[in-house]
Coordinates of C-alpha atoms in Angstrom, one line a residue:
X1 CA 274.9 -68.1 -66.4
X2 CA 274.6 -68.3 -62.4
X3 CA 270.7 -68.0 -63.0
X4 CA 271.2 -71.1 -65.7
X5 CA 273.5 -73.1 -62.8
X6 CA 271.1 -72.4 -59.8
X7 CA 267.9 -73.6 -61.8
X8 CA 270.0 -76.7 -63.2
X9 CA 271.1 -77.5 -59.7
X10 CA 267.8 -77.3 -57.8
X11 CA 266.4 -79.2 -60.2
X12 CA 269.4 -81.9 -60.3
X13 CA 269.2 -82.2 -56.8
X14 CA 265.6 -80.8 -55.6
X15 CA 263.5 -81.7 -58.5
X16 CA 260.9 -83.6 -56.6
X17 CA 259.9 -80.8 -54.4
X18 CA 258.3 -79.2 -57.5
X19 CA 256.1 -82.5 -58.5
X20 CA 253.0 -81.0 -59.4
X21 CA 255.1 -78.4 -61.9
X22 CA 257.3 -81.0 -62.6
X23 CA 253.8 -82.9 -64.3
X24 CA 252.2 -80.2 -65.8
X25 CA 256.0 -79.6 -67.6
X26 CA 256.6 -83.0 -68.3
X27 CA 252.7 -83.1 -70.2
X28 CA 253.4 -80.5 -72.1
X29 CA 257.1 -81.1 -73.3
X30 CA 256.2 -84.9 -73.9
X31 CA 253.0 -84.6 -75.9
X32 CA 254.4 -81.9 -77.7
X33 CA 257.7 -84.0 -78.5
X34 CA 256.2 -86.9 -79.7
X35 CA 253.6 -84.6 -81.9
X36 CA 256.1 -83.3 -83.5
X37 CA 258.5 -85.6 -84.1
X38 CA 255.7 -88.2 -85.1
X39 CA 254.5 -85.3 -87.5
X40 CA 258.2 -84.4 -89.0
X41 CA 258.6 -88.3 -89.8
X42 CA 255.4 -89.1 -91.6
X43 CA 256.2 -85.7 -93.6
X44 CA 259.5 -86.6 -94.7
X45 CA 260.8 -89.5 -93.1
X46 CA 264.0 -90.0 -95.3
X47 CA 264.9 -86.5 -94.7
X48 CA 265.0 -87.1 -91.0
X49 CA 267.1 -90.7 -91.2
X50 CA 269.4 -89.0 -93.6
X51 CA 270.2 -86.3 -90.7
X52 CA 270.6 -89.0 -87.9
X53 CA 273.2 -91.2 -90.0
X54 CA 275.0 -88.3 -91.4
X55 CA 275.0 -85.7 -88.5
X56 CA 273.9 -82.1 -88.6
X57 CA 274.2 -79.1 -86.7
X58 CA 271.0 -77.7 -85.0
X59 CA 270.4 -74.9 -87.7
X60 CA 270.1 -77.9 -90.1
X61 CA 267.7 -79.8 -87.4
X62 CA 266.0 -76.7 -87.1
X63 CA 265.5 -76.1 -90.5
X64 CA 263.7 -79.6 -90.7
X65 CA 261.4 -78.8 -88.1
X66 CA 260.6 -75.1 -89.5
X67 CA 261.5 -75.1 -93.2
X68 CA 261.5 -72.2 -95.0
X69 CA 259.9 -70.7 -97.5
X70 CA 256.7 -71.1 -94.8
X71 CA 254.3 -73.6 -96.3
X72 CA 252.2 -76.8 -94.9
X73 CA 254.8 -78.5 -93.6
X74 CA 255.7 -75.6 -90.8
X75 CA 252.1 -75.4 -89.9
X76 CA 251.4 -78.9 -89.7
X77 CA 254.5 -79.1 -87.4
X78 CA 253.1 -76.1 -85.4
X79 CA 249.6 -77.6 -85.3
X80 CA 250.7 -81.0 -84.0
X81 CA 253.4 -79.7 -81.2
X82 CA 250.5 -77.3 -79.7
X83 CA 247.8 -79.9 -80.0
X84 CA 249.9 -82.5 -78.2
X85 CA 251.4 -80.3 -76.3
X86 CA 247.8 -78.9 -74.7
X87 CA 246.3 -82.6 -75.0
X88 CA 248.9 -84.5 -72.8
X89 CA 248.3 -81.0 -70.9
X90 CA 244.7 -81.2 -70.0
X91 CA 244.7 -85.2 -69.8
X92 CA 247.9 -84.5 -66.6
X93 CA 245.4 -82.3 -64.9
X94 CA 243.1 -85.1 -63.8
X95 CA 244.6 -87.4 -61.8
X96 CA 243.9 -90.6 -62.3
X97 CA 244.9 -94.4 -63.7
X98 CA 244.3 -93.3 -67.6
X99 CA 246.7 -90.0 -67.3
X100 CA 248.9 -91.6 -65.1
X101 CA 249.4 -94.6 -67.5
X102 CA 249.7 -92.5 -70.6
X103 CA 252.2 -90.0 -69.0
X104 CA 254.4 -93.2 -68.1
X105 CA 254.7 -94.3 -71.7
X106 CA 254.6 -90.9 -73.4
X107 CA 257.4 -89.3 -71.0
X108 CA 259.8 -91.9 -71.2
X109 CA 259.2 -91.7 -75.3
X110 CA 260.0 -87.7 -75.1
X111 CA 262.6 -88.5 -73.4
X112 CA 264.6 -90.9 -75.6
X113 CA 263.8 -88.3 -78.2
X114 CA 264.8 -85.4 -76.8
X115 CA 268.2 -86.9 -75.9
X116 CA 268.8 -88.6 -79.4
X117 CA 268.6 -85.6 -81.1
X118 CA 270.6 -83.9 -78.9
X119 CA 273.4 -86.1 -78.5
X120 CA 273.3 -86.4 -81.6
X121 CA 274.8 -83.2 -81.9
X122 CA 278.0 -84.2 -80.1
X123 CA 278.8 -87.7 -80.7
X124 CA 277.9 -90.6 -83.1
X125 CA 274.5 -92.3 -84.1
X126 CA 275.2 -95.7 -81.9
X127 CA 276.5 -93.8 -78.9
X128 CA 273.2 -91.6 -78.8
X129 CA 270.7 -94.2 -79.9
X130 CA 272.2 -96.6 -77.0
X131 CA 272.5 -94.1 -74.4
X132 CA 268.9 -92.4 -75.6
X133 CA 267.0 -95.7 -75.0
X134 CA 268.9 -96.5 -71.8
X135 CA 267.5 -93.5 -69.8
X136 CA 264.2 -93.9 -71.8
X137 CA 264.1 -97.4 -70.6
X138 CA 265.1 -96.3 -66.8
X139 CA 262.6 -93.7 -66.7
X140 CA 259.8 -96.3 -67.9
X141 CA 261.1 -99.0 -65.7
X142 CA 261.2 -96.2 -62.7
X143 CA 257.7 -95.1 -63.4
X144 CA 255.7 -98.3 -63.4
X145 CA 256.8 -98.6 -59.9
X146 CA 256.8 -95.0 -58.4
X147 CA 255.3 -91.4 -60.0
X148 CA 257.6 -89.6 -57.3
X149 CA 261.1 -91.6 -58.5
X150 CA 260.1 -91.6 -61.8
X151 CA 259.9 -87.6 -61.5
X152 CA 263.4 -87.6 -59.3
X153 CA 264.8 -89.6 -62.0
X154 CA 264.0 -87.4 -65.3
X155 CA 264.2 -84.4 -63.6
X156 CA 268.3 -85.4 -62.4
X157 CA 268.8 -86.9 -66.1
X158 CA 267.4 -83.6 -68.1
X159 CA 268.6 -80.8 -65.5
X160 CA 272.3 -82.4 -64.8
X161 CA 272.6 -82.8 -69.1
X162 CA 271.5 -78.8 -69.3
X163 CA 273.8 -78.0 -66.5
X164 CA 276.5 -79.8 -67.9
X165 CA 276.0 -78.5 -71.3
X166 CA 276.3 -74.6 -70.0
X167 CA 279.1 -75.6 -67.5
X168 CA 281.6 -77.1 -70.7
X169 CA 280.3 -74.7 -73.0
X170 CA 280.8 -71.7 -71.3
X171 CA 284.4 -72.5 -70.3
X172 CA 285.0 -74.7 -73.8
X173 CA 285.7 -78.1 -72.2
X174 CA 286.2 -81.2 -73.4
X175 CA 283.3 -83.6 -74.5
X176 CA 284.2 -86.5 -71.9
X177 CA 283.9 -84.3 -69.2
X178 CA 280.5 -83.0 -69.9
X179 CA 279.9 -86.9 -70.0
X180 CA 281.6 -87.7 -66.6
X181 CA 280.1 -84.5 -65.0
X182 CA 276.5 -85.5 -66.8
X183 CA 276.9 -88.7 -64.9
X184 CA 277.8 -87.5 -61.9
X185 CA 275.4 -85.2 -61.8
X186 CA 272.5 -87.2 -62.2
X187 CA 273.8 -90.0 -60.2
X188 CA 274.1 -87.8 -57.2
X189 CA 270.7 -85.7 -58.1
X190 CA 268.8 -88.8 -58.2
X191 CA 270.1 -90.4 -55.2
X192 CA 270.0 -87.3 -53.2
X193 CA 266.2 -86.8 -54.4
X194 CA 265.7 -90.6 -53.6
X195 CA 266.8 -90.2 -50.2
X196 CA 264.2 -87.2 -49.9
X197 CA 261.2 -89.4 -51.0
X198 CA 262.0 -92.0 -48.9
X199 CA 262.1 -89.6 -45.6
X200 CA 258.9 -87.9 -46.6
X201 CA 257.4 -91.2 -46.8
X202 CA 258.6 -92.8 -43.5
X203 CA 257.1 -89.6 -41.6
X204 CA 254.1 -89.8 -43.6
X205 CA 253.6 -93.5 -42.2

C-alpha cells in the first residue's frame, strides 16, 4: 500500500523527471493496447459491444481477452499484444519525426482505451465513453504541441486514476470521491509538473 501511494504520487506529481522511461513505458503499453484490443474486436466484435452496453466485472473482461479452454483466439491475442507491444517499443527508441508522430496518435488511442474499459467497471457506458475520449483528446491536443506536457499530462491522468483507485478501495469509499480526488489529483500533478517544465526550460534559454 505505502509502496502503491509513493509510486502513484511521484508519478502524479514528478512524472516528467522520468521522460525517457516514461517513452519506453508509454511504447510498450500503447502498442500493446491497441494490438490487442484491435485483435479482440476483429475476433469477436459483438462479444465485446455486448460487454460495453451491458457491464461486466473484470473476470468477465478477462475472460474475453484470455478465454478458456486455450485455443487460437488466446494466442492470437498474446501474439498481437507482444508484437505491438515490442514494435511501438523499438520504433520509441529512435528518436525522430516518424516515432514521435506515431507515439502521438497511438498513446492518446491507448489511452482512451485503457480508461473506457476501466471505467467501465464503475459507472455507465456514456459517462466512460465521454470522459475516455476527453483525456484521449487532451492528451492528443497536448502532444502535437509539446512531447514533455504531453508526458506531464498522461502521466498525472493514469498515476492520480491508480492512486485514487487504491486510496477508495482500500478504505471502501464512495465512487464520487475517487472522481473528485481523481480530478484533483491530476489537476494539481499536471500543473505542478507544468510548472517544472517551464523552469527547466527558462534556465535552459
Amino acid at each position: 500500500m505505502i509502496g502503491g501511494l509513493a509510486i502513484g504520487l511521484f508519478f502524479t506529481f514528478f512524472g516528467y523527471k522520468a521522460q525517457r522511461l516514461l517513452v519506453l513505458a508509454s511504447s510498450l503499453l500503447s502498442g500493446g493496447l491497441v494490438a490487442l484490443s484491435t485483435a479482440v474486436y476483429v475476433q469477436n466484435p459483438d462479444a465485446l459491444l455486448l460487454l460495453l452496453e451491458e457491464g461486466y466485472t473484470l473476470s468477465q473482461l478477462f475472460a474475453l481477452i484470455a478465454p478458456t479452454p486455450v485455443g487460437p483466439a488466446l494466442f492470437i491475442n498474446v501474439v498481437s499484444f507482444a508484437l505491438g507491444s515490442l514494435g511501438l517499443f523499438f520504433i520509441a527508441r529512435f528518436d525522430n519525426r516518424f516515432s514521435r508522430a506515431l507515439l502521438a496518435i497511438l498513446s492518446p488511442l491507448s489511452v482512451g482505451v485503457a480508461l473506457l474499459f476501466t471505467l467501465r467497471l464503475f459507472v455507465g457506458i456514456t459517462i466512460s465513453a465521454v470522459l475516455a475520449t476527453t483525456f484521449a483528446l487532451l492528451i492528443l491536443a497536448v502532444s502535437l504541441f509539446s512531447v514533455a506536457l504531453y508526458l506531464a499530462v498522461e502521466s498525472a491522468i493514469i498515476a492520480a486514476m491508480a492512486l485514487s483507485l487504491l486510496i477508495t478501495r482500500f478504505w471502501h469509499l464512495d465512487r464520487w470521491i475517487f472522481y473528485l480526488l481523481w480530478a484533483i489529483l491530476a489537476l494539481l500533478g499536471f500543473l505542478n509538473q507544468r510548472q517544472m517544465i517551464k523552469a527547466k526550460e527558462a534556465s535552459d534559454g
